[in-house]
CSV table of C-alpha atoms in Angstrom, one decimal:
chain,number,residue,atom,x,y,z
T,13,UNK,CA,24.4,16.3,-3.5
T,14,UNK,CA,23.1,18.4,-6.4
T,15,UNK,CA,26.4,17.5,-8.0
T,16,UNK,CA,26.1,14.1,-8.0
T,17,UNK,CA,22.5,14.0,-8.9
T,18,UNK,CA,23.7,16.1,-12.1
T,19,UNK,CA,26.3,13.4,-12.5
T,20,UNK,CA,23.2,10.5,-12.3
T,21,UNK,CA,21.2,12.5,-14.9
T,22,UNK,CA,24.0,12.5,-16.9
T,23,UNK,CA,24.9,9.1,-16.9
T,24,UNK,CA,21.4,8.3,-17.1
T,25,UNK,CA,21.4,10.1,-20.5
T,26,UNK,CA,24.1,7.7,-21.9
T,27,UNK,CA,23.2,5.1,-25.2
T,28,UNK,CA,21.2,2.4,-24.1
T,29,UNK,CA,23.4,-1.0,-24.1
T,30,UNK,CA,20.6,-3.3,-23.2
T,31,UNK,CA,17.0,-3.7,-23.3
T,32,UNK,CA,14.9,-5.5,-20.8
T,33,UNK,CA,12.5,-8.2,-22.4
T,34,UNK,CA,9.8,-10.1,-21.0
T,35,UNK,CA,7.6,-13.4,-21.9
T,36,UNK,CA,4.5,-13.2,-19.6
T,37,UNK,CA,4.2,-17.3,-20.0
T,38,UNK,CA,7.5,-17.8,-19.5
T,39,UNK,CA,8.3,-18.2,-15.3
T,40,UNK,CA,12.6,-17.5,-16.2
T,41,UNK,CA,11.9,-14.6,-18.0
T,42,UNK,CA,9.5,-13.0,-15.7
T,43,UNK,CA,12.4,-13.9,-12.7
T,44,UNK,CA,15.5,-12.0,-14.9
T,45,UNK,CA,12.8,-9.0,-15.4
T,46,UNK,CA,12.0,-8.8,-11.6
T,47,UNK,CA,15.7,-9.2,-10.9
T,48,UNK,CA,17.1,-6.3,-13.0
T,49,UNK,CA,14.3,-4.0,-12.0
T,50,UNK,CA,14.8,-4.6,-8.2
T,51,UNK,CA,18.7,-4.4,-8.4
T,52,UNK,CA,18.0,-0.8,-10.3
T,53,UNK,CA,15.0,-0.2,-7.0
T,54,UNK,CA,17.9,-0.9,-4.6
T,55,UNK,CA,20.2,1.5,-6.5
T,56,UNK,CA,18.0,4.0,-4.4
T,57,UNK,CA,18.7,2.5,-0.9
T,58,UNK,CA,21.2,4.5,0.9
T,59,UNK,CA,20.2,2.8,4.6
T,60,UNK,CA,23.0,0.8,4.8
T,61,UNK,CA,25.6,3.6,4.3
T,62,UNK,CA,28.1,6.1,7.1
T,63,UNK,CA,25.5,8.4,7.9
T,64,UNK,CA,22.1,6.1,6.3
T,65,UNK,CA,19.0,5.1,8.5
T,66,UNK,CA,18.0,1.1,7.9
T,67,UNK,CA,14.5,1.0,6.0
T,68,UNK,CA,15.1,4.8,4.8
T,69,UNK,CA,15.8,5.6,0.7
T,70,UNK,CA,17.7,8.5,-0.5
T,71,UNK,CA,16.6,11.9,-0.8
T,72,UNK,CA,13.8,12.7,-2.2
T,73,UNK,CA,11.7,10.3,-1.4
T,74,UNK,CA,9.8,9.8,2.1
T,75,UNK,CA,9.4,7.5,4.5
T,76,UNK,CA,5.9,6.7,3.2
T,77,UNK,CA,7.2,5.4,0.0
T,78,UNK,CA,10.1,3.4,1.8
T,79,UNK,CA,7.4,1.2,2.9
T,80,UNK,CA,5.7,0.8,0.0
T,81,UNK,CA,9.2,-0.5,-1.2
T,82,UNK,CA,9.6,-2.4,1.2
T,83,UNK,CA,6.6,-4.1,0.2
T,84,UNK,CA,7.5,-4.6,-3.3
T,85,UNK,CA,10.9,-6.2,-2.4
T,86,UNK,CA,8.5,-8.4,0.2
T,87,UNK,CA,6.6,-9.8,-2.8
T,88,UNK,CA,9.2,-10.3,-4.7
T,89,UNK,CA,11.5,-12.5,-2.3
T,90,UNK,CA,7.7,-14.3,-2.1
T,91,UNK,CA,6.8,-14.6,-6.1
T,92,UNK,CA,10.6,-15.6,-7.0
T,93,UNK,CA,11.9,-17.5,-3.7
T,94,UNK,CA,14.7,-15.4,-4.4
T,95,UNK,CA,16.1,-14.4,-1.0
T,96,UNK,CA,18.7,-11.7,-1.9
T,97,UNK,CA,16.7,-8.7,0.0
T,98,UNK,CA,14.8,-10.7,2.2
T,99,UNK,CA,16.9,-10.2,5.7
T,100,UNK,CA,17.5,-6.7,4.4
T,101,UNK,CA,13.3,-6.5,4.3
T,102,UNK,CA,12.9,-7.8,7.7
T,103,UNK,CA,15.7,-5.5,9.4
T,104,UNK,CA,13.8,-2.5,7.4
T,105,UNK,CA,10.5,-3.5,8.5
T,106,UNK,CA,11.2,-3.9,12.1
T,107,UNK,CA,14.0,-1.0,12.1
T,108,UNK,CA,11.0,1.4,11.0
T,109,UNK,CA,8.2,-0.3,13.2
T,110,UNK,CA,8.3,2.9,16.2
T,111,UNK,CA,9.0,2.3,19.7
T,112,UNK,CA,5.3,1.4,20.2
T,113,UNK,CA,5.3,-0.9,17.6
T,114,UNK,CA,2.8,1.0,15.4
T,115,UNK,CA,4.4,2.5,13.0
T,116,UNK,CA,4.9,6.2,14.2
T,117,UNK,CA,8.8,6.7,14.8
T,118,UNK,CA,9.5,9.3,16.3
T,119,UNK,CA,11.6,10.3,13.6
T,120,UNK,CA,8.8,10.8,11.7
T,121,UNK,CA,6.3,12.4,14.5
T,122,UNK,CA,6.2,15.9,13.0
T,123,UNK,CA,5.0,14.9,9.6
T,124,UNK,CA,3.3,11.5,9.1
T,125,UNK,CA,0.2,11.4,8.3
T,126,UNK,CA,-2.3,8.8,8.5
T,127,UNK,CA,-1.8,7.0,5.0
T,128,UNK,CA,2.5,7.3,5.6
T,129,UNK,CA,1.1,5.0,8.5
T,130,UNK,CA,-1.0,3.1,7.2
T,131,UNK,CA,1.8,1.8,3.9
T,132,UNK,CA,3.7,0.6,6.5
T,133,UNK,CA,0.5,-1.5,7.7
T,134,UNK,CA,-0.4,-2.6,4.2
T,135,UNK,CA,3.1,-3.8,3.9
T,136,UNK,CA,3.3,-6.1,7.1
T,137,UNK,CA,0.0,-7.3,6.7
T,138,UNK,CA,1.2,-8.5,3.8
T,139,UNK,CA,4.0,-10.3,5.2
T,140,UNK,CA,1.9,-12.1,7.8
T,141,UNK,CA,-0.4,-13.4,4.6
T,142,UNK,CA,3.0,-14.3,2.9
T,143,UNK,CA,4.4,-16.5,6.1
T,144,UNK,CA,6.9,-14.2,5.6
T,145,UNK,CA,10.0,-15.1,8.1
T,146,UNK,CA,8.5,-14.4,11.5
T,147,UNK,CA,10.7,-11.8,13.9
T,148,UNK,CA,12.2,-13.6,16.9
T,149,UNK,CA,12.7,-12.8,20.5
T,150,UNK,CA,10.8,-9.7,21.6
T,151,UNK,CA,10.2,-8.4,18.6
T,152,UNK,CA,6.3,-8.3,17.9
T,153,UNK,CA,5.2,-10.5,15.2
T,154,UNK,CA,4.0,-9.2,11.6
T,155,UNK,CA,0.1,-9.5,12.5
T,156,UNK,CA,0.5,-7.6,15.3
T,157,UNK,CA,2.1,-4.7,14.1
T,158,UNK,CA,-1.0,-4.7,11.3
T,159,UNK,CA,-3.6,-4.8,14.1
T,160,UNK,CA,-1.4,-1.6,16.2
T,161,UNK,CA,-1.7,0.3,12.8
T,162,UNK,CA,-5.3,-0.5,12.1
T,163,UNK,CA,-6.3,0.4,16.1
T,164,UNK,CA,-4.0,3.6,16.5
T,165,UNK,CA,-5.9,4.9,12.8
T,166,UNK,CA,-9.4,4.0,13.4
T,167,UNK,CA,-9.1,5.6,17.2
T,168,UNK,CA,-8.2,8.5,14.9
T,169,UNK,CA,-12.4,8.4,13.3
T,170,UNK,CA,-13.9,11.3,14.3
T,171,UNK,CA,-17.5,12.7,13.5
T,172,UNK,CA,-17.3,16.3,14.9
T,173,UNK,CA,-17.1,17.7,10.9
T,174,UNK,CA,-18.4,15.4,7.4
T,175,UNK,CA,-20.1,12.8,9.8
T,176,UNK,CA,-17.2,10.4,10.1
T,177,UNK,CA,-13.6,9.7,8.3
T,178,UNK,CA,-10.6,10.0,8.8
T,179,UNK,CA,-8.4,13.2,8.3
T,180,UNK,CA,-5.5,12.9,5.9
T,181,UNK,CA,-2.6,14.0,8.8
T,182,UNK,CA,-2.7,13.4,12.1
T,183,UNK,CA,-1.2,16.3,13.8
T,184,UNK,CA,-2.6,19.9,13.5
T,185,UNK,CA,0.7,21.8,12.6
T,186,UNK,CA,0.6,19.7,9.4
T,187,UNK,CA,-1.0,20.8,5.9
T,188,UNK,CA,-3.6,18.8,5.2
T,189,UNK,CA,-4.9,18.5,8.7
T,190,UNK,CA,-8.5,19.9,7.7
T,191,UNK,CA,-8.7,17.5,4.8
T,192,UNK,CA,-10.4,14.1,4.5
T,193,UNK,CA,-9.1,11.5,2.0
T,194,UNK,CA,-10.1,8.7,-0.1
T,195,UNK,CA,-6.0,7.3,0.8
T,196,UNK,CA,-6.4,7.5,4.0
T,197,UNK,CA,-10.1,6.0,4.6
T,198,UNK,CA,-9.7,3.5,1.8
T,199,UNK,CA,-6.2,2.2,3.4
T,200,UNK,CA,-8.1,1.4,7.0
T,201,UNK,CA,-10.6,-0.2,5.4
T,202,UNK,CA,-8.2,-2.3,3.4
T,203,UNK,CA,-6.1,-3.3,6.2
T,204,UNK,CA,-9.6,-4.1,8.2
T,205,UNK,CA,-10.7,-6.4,5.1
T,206,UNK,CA,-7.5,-8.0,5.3
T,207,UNK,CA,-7.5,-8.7,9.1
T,208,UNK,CA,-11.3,-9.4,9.4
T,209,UNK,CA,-10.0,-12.3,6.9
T,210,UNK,CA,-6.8,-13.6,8.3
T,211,UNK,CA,-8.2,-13.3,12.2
T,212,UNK,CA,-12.2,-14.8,11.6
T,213,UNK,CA,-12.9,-11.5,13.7
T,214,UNK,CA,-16.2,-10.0,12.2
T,215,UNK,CA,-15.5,-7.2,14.6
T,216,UNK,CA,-13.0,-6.2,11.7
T,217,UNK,CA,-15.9,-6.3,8.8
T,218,UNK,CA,-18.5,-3.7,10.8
T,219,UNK,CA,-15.2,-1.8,10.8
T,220,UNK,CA,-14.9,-1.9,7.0
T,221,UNK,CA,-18.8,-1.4,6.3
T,222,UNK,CA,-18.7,1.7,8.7
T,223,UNK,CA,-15.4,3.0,6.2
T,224,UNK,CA,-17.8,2.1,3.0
T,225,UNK,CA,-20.8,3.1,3.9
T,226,UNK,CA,-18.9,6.6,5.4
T,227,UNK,CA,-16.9,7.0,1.9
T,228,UNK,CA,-20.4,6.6,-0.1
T,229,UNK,CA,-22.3,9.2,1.9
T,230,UNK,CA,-19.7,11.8,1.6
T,231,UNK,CA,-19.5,10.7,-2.4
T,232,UNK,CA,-15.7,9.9,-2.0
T,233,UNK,CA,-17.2,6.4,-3.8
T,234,UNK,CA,-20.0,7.5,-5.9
T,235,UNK,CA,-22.1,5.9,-8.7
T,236,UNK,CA,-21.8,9.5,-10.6
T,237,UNK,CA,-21.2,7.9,-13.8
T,238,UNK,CA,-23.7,5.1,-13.5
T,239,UNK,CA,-25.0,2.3,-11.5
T,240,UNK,CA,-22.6,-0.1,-12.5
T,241,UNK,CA,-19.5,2.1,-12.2
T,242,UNK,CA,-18.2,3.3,-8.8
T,243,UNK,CA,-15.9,6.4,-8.9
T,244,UNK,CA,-13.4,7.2,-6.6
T,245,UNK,CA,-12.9,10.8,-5.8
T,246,UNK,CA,-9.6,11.9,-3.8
T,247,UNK,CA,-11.0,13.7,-1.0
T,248,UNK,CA,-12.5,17.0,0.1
T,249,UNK,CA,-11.9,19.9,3.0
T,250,UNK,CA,-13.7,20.0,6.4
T,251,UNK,CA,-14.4,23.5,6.0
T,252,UNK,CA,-17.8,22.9,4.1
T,253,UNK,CA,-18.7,19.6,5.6
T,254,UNK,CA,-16.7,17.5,2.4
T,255,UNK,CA,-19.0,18.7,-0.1
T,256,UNK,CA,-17.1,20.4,-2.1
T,257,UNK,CA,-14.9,17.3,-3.5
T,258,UNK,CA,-11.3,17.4,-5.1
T,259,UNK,CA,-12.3,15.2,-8.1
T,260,UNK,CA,-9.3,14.0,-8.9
T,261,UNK,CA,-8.9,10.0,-9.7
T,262,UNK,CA,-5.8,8.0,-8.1
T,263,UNK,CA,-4.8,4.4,-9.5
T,264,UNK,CA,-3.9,3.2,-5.6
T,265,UNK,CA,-7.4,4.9,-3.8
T,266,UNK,CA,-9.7,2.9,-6.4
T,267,UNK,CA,-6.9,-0.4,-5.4
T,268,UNK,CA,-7.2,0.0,-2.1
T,269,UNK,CA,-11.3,0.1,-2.1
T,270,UNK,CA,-11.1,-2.7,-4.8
T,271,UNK,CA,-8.8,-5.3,-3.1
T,272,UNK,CA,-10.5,-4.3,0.2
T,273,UNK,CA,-13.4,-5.4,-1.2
T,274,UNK,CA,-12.4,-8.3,-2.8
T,275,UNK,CA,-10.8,-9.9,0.5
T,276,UNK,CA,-14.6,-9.2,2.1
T,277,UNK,CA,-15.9,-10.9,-0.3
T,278,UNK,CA,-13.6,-13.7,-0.1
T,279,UNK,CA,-14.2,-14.1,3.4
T,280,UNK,CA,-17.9,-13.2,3.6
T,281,UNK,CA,-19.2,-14.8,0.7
T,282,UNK,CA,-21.7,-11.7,0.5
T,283,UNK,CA,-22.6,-11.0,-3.3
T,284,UNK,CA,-22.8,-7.4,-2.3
T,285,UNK,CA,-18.8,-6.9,-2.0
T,286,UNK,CA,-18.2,-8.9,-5.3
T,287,UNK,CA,-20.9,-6.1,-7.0
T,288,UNK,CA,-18.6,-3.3,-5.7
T,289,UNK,CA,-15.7,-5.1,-6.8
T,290,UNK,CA,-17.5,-5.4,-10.5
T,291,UNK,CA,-18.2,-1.9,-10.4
T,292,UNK,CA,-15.3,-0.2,-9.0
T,293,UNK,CA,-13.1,-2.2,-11.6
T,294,UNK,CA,-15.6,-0.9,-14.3
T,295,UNK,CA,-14.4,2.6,-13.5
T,296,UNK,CA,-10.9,1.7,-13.0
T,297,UNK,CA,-10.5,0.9,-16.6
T,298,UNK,CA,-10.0,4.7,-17.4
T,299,UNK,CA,-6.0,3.9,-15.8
T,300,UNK,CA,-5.3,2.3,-19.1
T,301,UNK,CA,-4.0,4.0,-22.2
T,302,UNK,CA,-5.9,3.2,-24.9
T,303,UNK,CA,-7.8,0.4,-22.6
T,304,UNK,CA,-4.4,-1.6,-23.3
T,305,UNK,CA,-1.1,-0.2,-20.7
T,306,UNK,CA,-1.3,1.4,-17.2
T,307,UNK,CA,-0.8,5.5,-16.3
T,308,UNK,CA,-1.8,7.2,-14.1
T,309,UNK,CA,-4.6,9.5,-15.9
T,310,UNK,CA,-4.7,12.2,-13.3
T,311,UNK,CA,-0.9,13.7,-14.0
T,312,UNK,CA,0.5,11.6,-16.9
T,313,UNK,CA,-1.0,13.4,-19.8
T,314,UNK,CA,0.4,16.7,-18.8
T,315,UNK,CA,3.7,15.0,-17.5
T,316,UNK,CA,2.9,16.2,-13.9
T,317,UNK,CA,3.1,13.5,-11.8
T,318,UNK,CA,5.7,14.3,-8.8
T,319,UNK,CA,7.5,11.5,-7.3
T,320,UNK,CA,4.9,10.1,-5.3
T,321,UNK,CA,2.3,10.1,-7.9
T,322,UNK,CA,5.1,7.8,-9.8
T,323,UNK,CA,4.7,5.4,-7.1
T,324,UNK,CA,1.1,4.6,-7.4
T,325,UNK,CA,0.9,2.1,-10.7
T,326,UNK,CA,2.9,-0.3,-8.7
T,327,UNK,CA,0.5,-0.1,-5.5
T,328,UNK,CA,-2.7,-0.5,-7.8
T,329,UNK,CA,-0.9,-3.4,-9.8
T,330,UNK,CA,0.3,-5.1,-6.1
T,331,UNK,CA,-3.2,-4.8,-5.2
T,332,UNK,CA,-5.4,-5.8,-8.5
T,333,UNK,CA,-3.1,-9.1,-8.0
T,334,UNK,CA,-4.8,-9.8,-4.7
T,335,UNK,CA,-7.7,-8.6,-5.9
T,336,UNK,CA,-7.6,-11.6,-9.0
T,337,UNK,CA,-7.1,-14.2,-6.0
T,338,UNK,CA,-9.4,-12.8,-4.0
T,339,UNK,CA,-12.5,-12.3,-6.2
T,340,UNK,CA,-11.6,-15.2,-9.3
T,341,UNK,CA,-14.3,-14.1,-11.6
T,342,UNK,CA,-12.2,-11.3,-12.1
T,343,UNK,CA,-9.0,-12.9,-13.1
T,344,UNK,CA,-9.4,-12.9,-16.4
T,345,UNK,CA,-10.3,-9.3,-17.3
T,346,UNK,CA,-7.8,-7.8,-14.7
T,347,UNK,CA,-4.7,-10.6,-15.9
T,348,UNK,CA,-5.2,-9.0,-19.8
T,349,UNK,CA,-4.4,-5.6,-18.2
T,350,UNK,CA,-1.8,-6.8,-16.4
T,351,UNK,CA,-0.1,-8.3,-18.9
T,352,UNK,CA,-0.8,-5.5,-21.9
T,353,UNK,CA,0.7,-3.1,-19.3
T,354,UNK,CA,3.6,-5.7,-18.1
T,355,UNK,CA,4.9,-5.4,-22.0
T,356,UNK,CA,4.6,-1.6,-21.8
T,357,UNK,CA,6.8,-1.4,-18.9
T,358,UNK,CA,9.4,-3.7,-20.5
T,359,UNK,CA,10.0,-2.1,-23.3
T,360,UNK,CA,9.9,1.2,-21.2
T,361,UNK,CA,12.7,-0.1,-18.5
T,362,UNK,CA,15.3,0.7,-21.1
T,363,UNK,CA,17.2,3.1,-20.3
T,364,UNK,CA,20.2,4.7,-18.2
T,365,UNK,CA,23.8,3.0,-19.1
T,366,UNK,CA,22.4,0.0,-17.8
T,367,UNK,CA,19.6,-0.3,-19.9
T,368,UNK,CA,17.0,-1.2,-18.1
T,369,UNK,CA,16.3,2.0,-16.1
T,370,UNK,CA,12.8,2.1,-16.2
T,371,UNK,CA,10.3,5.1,-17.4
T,372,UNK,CA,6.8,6.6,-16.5
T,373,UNK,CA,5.1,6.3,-19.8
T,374,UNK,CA,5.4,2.8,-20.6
T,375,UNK,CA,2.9,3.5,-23.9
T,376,UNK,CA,5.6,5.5,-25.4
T,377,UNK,CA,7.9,4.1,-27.6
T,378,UNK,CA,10.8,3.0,-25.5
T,379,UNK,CA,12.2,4.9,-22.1
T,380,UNK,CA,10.7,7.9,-22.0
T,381,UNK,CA,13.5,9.8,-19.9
T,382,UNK,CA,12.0,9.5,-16.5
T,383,UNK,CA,13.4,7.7,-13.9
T,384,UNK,CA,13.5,7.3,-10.0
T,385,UNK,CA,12.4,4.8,-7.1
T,386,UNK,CA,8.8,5.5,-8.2
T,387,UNK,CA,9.7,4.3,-11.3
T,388,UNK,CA,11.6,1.1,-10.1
T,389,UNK,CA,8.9,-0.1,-8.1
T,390,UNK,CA,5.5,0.4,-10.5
T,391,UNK,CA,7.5,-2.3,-12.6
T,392,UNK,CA,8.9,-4.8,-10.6
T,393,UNK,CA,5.6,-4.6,-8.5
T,394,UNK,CA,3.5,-5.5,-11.8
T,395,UNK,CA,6.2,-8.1,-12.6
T,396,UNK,CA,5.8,-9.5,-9.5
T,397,UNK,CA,1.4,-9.6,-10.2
T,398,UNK,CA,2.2,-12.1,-13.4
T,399,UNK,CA,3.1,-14.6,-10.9
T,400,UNK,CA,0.6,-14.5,-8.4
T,401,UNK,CA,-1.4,-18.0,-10.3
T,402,UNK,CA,2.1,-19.5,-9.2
T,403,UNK,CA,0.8,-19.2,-5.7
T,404,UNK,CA,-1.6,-20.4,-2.8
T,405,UNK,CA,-4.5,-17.5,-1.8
T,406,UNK,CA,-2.9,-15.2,1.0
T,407,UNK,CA,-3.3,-17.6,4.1
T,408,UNK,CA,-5.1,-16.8,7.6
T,409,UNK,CA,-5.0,-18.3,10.8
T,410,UNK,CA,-6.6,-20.9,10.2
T,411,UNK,CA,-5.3,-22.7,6.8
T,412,UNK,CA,-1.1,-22.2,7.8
T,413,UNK,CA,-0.6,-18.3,8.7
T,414,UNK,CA,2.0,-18.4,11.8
T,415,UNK,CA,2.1,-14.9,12.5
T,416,UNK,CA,1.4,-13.9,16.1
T,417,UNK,CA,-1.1,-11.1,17.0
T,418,UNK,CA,-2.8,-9.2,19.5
T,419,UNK,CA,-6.4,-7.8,19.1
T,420,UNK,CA,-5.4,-4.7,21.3
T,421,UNK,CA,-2.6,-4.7,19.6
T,422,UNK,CA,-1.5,-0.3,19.5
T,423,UNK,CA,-3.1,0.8,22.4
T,424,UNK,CA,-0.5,0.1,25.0
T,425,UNK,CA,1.8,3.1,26.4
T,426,UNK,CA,5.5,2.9,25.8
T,427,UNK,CA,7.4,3.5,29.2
T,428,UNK,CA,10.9,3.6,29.9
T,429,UNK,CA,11.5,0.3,30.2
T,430,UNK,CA,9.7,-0.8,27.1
T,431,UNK,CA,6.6,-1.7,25.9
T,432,UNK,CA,3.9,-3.5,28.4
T,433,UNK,CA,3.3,-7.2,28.3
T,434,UNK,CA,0.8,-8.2,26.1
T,435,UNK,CA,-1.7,-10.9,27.2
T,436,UNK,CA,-4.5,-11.0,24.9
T,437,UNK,CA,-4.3,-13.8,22.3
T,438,UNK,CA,-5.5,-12.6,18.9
T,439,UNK,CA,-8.1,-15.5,18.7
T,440,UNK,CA,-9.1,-14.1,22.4
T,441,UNK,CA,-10.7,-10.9,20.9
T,442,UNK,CA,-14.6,-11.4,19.8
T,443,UNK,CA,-17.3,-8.9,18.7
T,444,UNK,CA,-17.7,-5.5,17.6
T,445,UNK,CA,-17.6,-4.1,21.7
T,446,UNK,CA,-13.7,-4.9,22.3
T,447,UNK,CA,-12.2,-3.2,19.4
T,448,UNK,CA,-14.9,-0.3,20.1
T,449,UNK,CA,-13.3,-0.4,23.4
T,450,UNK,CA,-9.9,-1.0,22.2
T,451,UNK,CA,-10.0,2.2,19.8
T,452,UNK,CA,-11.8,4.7,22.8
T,453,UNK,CA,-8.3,3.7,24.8
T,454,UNK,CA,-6.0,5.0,22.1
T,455,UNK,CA,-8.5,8.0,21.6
T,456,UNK,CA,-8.4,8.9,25.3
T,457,UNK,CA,-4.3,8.3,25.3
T,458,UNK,CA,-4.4,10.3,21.9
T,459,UNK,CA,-6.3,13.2,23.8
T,460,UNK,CA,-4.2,12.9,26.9
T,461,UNK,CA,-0.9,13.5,24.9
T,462,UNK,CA,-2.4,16.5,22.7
T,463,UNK,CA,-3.4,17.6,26.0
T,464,UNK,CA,0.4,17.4,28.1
């Protein structure tokens, strides 16, 4: 292994023969961008190989990322029509869902945390808004497995230390475990704006203003640097209460809060989530070098960032897409960063003997060097975001989403013989009192296992 990834660096080293080039205006050239880039993402994918797992990338990189990948490759078979990954998507998707259909394989029992979870619930929500192919037979549809990860997390609130929140991991043996997080709040919250939409069920909105108003008291979202700006801070310990915050900014937490907020807004029509939208994205303007081309401020400059942090541009691009179509008096100001940043990452996805490896930096002057599966996706992701005018909203229920769900969706026990029937309809499921009672059922399961 260490041999060949010497071999890779080497190659990788090799004169440039090509450069990737992009028009933003032009549809064609967008598509051969998005094409190269996700040919040089799947370079990663090793699932398919003597000895690979379906859904799972090469080493280094963990399962959490694989479904942010995943998700990537999702909108691009969705902004392109190109179907070259898309059954190869779908097999990865279900392949990885857990045999309680929530996301939590057991492969991956002794070190997931809540946000590895909850990528894997941005992702299939996502499908479900896409009409992405629907599973057949048995297999539970793309709504559903959302609703299992947003139930099995928010079971996991607890207000024994900081009031509220979620912890970043879920099981105790795990660094981390005493730690609250911006990711990990700001993803349920997401996922609850985006199901509160798609369902009609407000029981999903108290959800998110419970995450909000949570995140603002213990100053994880904080008007620190004015009353039109909303920071974003990345977390703090349980040991003093979460007030002694790790100020450290990440391009994905303030996506996460911004698109959440934008889909609540969308659906709500309530000028206060369009005001946090505003001001949120006020704040997220520090992510761009020289106000022009994305980086991640908080390990760029000192070339730090490991190789999850070089995964994040392409989350916060994916998600200040929806956040355009969501809240449209923002198009505008977010497209010009979008497509400042989208010419950055061209001319930066120019290396390796193919040419159009792509880099971290994308202000610098050409490829920069860097390269890996972080790399791949923060660029195809924000080539995919140039498209998103070439398509309808992200549907619902009720205007052409087919996906199938279940309000109680996660909170079902896996026996022997498989998972239970399910026999609550989606549209079934009304007021804030059944997903109250839905989430006490996973706690008291989630008890009754730490327990035994």
């Amino acid at each position: 292994m260490m041999l060949m990834r010497r071999v890779i660096a080497g190659l990788l080293l090799l004169p440039v023969v090509w450069m990737l080039k992009i028009d933003v205006n032009d549809v064609d050239s967008i598509h051969e961008a998005q094409a190269l880039v996700a040919k040089g993402l799947m370079d990663y994918y090793n699932g398919n190989d003597s000895g690979g797992t379906p859904g799972m990338f090469q080493s280094p990189y963990y399962w959490w990322e694989a479904g942010v990948a995943w998700g990537t490759l999702l909108d691009y078979v969705y902004y392109t029509g190109n179907d070259t990954y898309k059954d190869l998507v779908k097999t990865s998707l279900l392949y990885q869902r857990g045999e309680n259909n929530d996301y939590m394989p057991e492969n991956q029992t002794s070190v997931e945390g809540n946000d590895d979870q909850a990528f894997w619930g941005i992702t299939v929500m996502a499908a479900a808004e896409n009409n992405f192919t629907n599973p057949e037979g048995d297999y539970p549809g793309w709504l559903y497995l959302a609703q299992a990860v947003f139930n099995t997390m928010a079971a996991r609130w607890e207000t024994g230390s900081c009031n509220g929140g979620l912890r970043w991991q879920i099981y105790t043996w795990n660094s981390g475990y005493s730690y609250k997080n911006a990711v990990s709040n700001g993803s349920l919250f997401n996922i609850g704006a985006r199901l509160a939409r798609y369902t009609g069920n407000d029981s999903y909105v108290e959800w998110c203003e419970k995450v909000w108003d949570w995140s603002e008291d213990v100053s994880f979202v904080n008007h620190t640097l004015g009353a039109d700006s909303l920071s974003i801070y990345d977390g703090a310990d349980m040991s003093q209460n979460c007030s002694d915050i790790k100020k450290l900014e990440w391009t994905y937490n303030y996506g996460l809060y911004l698109s959440g907020a934008a889909f609540l807004y969308n659906y709500t029509e309530d000028r206060k989530w369009l005001a946090r939208v505003e001001h949120v994205w006020n704040r997220a303007k520090v992510f761009f070098h020289d106000g022009k081309i994305m980086y991640e401020a908080a390990c760029q400059p000192s070339n730090g960032c490991n190789n999850d942090q070089r995964s994040f541009k392409g989350i916060f691009s994916r998600l200040l897409g929806l956040t355009m179509k969501m809240a449209p008096t923002m198009h505008d100001q977010i497209r010009e960063k979008l497509v400042s940043s989208a010419y950055g990452a061209a001319q930066s996805c120019s290396g390796g003997t193919d040419g159009h490896t792509c880099g971290l930096n994308w202000f610098y002057d050409g490829w920069d060097g860097m390269y890996g599966l972080g790399e791949q996706i923060s660029a195809l992701d924000l080539f995919n975001t140039l498209l998103i005018d070439e398509q309808h909203a992200p549907l619902t229920d009720r205007t052409g989403g087919s996906s199938k769900g279940d309000g109680s969706a996660g909170t079902k026990s896996k026996g022997p013989e498989g998972v239970s029937a399910l026999d609550i309809e989606t549209k079934d499921i009304a007021g804030a009192s059944v997903i109250t009672a839905v989430v006490l059922i996973v706690m008291l399961a989630s008890t009754w296992w730490l327990i035994f």
